[in-house]
Coordinates of C-alpha atoms and ligand atoms in Angstrom, one line a residue:
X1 CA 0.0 0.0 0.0
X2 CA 1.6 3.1 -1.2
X3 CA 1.5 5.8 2.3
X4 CA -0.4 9.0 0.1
X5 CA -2.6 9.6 2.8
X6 CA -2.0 12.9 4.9
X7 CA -1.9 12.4 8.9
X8 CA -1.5 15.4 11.0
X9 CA 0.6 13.8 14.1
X10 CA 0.8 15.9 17.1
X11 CA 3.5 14.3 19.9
X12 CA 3.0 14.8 23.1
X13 CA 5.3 16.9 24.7
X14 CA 4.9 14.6 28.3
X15 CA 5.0 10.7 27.7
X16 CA 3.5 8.8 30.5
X17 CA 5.2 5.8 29.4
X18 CA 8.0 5.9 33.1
X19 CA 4.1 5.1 34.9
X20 CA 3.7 1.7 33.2
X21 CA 4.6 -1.2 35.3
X22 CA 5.4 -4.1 32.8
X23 CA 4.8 -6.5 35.7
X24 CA 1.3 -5.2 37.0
X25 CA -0.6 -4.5 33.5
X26 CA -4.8 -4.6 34.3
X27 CA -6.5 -4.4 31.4
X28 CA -8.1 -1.6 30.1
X29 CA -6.7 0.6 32.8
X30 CA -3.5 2.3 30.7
X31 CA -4.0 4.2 27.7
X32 CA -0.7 4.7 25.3
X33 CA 0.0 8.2 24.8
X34 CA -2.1 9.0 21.6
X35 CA -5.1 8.3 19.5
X36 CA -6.1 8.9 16.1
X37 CA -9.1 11.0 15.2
X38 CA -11.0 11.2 12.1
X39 CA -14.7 12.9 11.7
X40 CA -17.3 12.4 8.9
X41 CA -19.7 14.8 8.1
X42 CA -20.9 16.5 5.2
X43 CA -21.0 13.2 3.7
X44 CA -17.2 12.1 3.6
X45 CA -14.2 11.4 6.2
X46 CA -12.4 14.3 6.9
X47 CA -8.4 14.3 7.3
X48 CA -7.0 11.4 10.1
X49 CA -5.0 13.7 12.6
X50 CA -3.3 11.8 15.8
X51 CA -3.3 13.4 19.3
X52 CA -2.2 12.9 22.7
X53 CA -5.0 10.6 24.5
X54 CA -7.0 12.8 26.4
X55 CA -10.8 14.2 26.9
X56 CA -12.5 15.6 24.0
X57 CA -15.5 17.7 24.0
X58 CA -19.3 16.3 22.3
X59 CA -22.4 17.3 22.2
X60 CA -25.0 16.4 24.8
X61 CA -27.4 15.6 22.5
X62 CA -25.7 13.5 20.4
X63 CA -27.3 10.1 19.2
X64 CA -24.7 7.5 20.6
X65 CA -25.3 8.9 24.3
X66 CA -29.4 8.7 24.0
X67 CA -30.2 6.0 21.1
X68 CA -26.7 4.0 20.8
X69 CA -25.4 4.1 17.8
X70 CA -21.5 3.1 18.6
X71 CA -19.9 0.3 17.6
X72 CA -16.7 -0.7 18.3
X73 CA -14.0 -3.0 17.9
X74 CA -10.9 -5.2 19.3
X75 CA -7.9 -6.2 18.2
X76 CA -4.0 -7.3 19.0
X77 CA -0.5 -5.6 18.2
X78 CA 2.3 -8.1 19.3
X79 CA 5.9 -7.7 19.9
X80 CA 8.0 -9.8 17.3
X81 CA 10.3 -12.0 18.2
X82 CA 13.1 -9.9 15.9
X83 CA 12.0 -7.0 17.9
X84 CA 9.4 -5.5 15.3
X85 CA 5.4 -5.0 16.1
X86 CA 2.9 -6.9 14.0
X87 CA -0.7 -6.6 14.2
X88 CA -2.5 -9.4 14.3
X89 CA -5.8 -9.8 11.2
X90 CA -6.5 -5.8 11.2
X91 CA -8.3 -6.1 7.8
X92 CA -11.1 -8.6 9.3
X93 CA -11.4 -6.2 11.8
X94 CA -12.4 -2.8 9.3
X95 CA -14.5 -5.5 7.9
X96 CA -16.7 -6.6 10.8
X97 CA -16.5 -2.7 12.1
X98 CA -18.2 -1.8 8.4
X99 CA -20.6 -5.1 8.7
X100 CA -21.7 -3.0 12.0
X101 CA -21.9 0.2 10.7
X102 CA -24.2 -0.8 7.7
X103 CA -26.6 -2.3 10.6
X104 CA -26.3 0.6 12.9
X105 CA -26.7 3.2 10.1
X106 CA -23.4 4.3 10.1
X107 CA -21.3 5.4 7.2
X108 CA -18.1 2.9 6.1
X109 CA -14.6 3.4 6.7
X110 CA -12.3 3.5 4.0
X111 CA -9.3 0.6 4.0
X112 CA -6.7 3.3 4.1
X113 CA -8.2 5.3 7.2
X114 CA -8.1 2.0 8.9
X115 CA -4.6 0.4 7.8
X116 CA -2.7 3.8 7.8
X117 CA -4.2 5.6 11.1
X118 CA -3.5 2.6 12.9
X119 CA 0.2 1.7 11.3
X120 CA 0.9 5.5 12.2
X121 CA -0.5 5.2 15.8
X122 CA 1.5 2.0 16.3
X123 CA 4.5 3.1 15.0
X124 CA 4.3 6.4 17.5
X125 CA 3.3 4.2 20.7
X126 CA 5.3 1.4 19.9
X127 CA 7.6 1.5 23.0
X128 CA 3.6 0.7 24.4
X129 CA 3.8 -2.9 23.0
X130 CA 4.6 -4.9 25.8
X131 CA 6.6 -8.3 25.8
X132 CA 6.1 -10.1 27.9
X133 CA 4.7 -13.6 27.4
X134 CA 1.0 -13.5 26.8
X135 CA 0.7 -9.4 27.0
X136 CA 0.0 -7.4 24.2
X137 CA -0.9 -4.1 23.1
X138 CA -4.6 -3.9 23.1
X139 CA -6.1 -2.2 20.4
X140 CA -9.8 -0.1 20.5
X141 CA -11.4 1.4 17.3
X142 CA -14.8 2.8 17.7
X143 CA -16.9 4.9 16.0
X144 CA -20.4 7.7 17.2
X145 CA -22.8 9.5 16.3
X146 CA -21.7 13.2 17.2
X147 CA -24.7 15.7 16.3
X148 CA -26.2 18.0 17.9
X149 CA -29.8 16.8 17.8
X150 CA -32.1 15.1 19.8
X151 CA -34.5 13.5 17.5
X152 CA -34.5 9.8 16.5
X153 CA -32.8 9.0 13.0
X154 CA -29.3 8.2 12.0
X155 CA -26.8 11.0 12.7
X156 CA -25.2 13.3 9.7
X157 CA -21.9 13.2 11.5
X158 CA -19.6 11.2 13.2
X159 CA -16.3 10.5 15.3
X160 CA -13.8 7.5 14.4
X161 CA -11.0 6.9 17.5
X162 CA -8.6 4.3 17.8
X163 CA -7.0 4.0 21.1
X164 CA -4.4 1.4 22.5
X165 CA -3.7 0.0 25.7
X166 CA -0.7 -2.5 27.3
X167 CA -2.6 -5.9 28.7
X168 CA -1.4 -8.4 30.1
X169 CA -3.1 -12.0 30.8
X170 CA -7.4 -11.3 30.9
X171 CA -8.1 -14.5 32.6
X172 CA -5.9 -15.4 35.2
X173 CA -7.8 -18.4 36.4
X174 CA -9.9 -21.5 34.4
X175 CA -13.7 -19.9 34.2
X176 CA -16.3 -20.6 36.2
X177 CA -20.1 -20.3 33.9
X178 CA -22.9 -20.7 33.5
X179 CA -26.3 -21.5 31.3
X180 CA -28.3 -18.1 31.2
X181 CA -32.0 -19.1 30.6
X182 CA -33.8 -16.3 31.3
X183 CA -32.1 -13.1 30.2
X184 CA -31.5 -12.7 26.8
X185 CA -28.4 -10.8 25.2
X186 CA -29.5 -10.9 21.4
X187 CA -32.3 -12.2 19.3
X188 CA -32.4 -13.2 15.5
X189 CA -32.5 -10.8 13.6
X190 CA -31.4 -8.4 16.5
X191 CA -27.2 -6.6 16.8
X192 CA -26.0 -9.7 18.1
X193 CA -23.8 -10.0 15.3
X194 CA -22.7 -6.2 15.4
X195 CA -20.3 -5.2 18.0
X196 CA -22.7 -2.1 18.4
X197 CA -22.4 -0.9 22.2
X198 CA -26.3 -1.4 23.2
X199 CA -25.4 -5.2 22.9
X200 CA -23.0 -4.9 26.2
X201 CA -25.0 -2.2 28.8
X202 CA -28.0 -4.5 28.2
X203 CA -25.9 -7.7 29.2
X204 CA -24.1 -6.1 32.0
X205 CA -27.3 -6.6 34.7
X206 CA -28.0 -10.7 34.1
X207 CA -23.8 -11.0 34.0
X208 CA -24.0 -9.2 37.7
X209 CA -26.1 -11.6 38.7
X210 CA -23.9 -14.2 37.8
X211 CA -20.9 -12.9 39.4
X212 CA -22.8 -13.0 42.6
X213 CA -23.6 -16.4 42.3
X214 CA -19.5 -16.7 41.7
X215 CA -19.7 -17.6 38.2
X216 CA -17.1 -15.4 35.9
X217 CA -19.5 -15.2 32.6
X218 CA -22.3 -16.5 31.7
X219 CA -23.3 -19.1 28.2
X220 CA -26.0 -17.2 26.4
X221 CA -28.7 -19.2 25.0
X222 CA -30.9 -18.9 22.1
X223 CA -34.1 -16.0 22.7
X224 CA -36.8 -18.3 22.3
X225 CA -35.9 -21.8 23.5
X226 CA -33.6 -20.8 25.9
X227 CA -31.9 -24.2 25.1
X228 CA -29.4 -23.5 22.0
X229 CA -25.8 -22.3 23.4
X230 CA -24.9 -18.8 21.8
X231 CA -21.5 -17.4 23.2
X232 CA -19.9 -16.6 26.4
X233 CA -19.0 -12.7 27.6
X234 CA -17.1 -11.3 24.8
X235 CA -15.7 -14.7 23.6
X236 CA -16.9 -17.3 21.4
X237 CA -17.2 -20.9 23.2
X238 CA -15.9 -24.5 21.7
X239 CA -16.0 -27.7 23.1
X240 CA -14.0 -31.1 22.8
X241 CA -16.0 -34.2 22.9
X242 CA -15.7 -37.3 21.4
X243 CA -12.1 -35.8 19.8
X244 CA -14.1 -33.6 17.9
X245 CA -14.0 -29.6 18.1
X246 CA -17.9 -28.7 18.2
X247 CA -18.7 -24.7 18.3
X248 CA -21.9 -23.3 17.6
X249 CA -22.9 -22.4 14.0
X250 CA -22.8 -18.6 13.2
X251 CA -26.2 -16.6 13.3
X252 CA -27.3 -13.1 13.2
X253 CA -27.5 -13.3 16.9
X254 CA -24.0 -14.2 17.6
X255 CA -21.0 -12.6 17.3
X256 CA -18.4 -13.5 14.5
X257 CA -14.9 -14.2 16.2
X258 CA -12.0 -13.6 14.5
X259 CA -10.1 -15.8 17.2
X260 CA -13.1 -18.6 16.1
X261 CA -12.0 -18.5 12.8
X262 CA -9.0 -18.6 13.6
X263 CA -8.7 -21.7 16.2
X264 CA -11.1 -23.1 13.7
X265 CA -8.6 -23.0 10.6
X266 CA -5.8 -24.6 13.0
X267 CA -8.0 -27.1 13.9
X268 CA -8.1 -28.0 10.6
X269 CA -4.6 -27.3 10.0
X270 CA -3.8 -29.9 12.8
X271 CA -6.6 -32.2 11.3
X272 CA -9.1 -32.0 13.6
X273 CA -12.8 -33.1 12.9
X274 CA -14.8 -29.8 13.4
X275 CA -18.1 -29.3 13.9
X276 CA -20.2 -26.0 13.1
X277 CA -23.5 -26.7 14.3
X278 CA -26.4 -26.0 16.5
X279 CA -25.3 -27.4 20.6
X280 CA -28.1 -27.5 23.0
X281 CA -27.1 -26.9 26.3
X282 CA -28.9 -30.6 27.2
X283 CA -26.2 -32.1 24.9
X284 CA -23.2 -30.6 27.2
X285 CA -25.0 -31.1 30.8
X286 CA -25.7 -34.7 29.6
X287 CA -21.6 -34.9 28.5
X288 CA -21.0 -33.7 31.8
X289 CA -22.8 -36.0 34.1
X290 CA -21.4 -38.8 31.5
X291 CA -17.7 -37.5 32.1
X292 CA -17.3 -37.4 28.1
X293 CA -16.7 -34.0 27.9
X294 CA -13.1 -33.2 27.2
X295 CA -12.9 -29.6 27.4
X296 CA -14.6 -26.1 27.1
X297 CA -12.8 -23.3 26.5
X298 CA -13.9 -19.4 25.3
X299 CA -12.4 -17.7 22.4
X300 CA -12.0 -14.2 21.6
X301 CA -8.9 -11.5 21.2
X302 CA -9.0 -10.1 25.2
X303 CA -9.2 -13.4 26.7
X304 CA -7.4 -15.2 23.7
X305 CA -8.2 -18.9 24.2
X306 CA -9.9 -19.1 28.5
X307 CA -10.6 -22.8 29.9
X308 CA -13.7 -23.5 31.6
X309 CA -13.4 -25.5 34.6
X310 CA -17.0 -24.8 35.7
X311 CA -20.4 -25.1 34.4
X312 CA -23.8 -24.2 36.1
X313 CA -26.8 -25.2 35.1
X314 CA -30.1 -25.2 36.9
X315 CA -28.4 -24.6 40.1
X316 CA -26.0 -27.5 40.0
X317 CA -22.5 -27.2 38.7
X318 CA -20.4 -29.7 36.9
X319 CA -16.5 -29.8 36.6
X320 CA -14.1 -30.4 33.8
X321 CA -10.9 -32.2 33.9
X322 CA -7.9 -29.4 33.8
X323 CA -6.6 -29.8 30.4
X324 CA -3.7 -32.1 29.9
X325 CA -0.4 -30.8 27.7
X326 CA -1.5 -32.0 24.9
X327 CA -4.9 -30.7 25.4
X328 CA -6.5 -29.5 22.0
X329 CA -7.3 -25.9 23.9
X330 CA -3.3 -26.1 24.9
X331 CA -2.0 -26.6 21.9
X332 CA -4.1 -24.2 19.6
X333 CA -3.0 -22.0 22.0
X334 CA 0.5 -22.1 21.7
X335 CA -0.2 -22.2 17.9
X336 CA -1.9 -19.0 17.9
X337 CA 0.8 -17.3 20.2
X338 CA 3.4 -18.9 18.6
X339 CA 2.0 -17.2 14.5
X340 CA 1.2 -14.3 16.7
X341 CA 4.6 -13.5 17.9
X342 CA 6.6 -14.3 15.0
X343 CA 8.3 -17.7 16.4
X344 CA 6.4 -19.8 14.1
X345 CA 5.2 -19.3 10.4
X346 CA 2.4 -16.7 9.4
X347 CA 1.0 -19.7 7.0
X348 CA -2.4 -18.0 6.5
X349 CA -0.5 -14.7 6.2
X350 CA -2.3 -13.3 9.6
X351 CA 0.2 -10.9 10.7
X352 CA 0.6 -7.3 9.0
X353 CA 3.6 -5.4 9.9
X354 CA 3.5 -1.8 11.0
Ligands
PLP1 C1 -15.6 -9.3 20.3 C2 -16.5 -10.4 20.7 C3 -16.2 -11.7 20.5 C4 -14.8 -12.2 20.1 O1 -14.4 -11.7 18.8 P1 -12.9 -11.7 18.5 O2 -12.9 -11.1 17.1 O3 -12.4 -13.0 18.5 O4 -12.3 -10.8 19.5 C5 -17.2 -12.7 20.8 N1 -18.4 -12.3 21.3 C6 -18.7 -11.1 21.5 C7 -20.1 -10.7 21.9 C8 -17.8 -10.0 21.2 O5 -18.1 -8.8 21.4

């Protein structure tokens, strides 16, 4: 890609980079020192400028705050193992961010907004990336409504931000879930498969809940039976049983996880019988109280690839064996880390330079 597109880039003058603590990263805590800025209005994108992170100024009455429409997405930089940063499937991310804006009314943003704001940001904060084993620099483009009027139809204008942040490990400890067969976090038909913001406030109050009980996350089920597994938190969920990897078909109801298709291509890379299909939650109780389920395990780019030790379901919860080494869950796991920071082959060519 030839670099013709203009980016104002204004350094900050005072790097907060001496307060990181390389050892003690929480996520989502941390912001790198800038972000990249682009408005639309008047019917086109306006010229990308990056800033120092900060507070910016918005309307009250602008449509994301009162009606929702912000979408967002997630995303990995990783330190290389010659020392470079790569980022890991960017272009699947514009493309699921555009698959959400065409659902939330929301105008598209060009390929070379995307691919050059955030090589530029990158490139700026990349004594952000951190390397340690398992952390990464978390990256968070998002896009709102930003007019000045209260009245219910899509926005003329909007804001596009990309902001980074050092993470470290999300899950520190094997999950505890469970079945959620009341609440519901999409429907068909619904956002589910947007990652438009609405989707998470309305899930935050049955997820409390859970927490309470002492479960980490809940496993969505279908809106109308209640029955059919959907996903978990913000990660897609896969199970082992019978040596086969079984994950719940795609839908407009659930989200489309770039770290599913990803464990789902090295599953069939390592030759693993896969299985894309509807999974009832009676299917995995009943493998539970048989002992014939070999693993559960969520998938997404925060928590990467998250064992469940626990399931819940109608007040009684069943355990999974901790995975052995050679564990499917293990393995993929090390695959994916291993493409991710350079130390093994980008076979499916996964990684983009910045
Ligand atoms: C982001 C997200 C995922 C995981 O998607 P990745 O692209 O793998 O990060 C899964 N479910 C929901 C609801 C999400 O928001």
């Amino acid at each position: 890609m030839i670099d013709t597109l203009p980016i104002r880039i204004q350094a900050t003058a005072a790097s907060r980079l001496t307060e990181l603590d390389p050892a003690h990263i929480e996520f989502g805590k941390m912001f790198s020192d800038h972000m990249l800025v682009v408005d639309y209005h008047d019917g086109a994108w306006q010229e990308p400028h990056i800033l120092p992170y900060g507070d910016m100024a918005v309307s009250p009455a602008n449509s994301a705050l009162h009606y929702g429409q912000a979408i967002f997405e997630g995303l990995k930089a990783y330190h290389q193992a010659d020392g470079s940063v790569a980022i890991f499937r960017p272009l699947d991310n514009l493309h699921r961010l555009n698959a959400s804006a065409a659902r939330m009314c929301m105008p598209a943003l060009p390929e070379e907004i995307f691919m050059q704001g955030l090589r530029e940001l990158i490139k700026l904060d990349a004594a952000w990336v951190p390397d340690a084993a398992g952390a990464a620099l978390y990256i968070r483009p998002f896009m709102f409504a930003t007019d000045g009027f209260i009245g219910v139809r899509p926005s003329d204008s909007y804001r596009f931000i990309i902001f980074t942040c050092p993470v470290g490990v999300y899950y520190t400890k094997p999950l505890r879930v469970r079945f959620e067969q009341h609440f519901v976090r999409s429907a068909e038909g619904g956002t589910g498969y947007a990652k438009a913001a609405g989707n998470y406030g309305g899930a935050m109050y049955p997820s409390k809940l859970a927490q309470e009980e002492g479960y980490h996350q809940l496993l969505w089920t279908d809106a109308s039976a209640h029955e059919y597994i959907e996903e978990s938190g913000t990660m897609n969920v896969m199970f082992v049983l019978d040596g086969c990897l079984i994950t719940p078909a795609l839908s407009s109801s659930i989200l489309d996880g770039i770290t599913r298709r990803s464990v789902l291509q090295l599953a069939h890379d390592m030759g693993m019988p896969v299985e894309e299909r509807r999974v009832s939650s009676h299917e995995i109780v009943a493998a539970l109280q048989a002992g014939t389920l070999e693993e559960a395990f969520g998938v997404g780019t925060a928590a990467t690839i998250a064992t469940i030790a626990t399931v819940g379901h109608d007040g009684r919860d069943y355990d999974l064996p901790t995975p052995a080494a050679d564990a499917f869950s293990r393995r993929v796991s090390q695959a994916l880390e291993a493409i991710r920071t350079g130390s093994s082959p980008d076979a499916h060519g996964w990684m983009v330079a910045v």
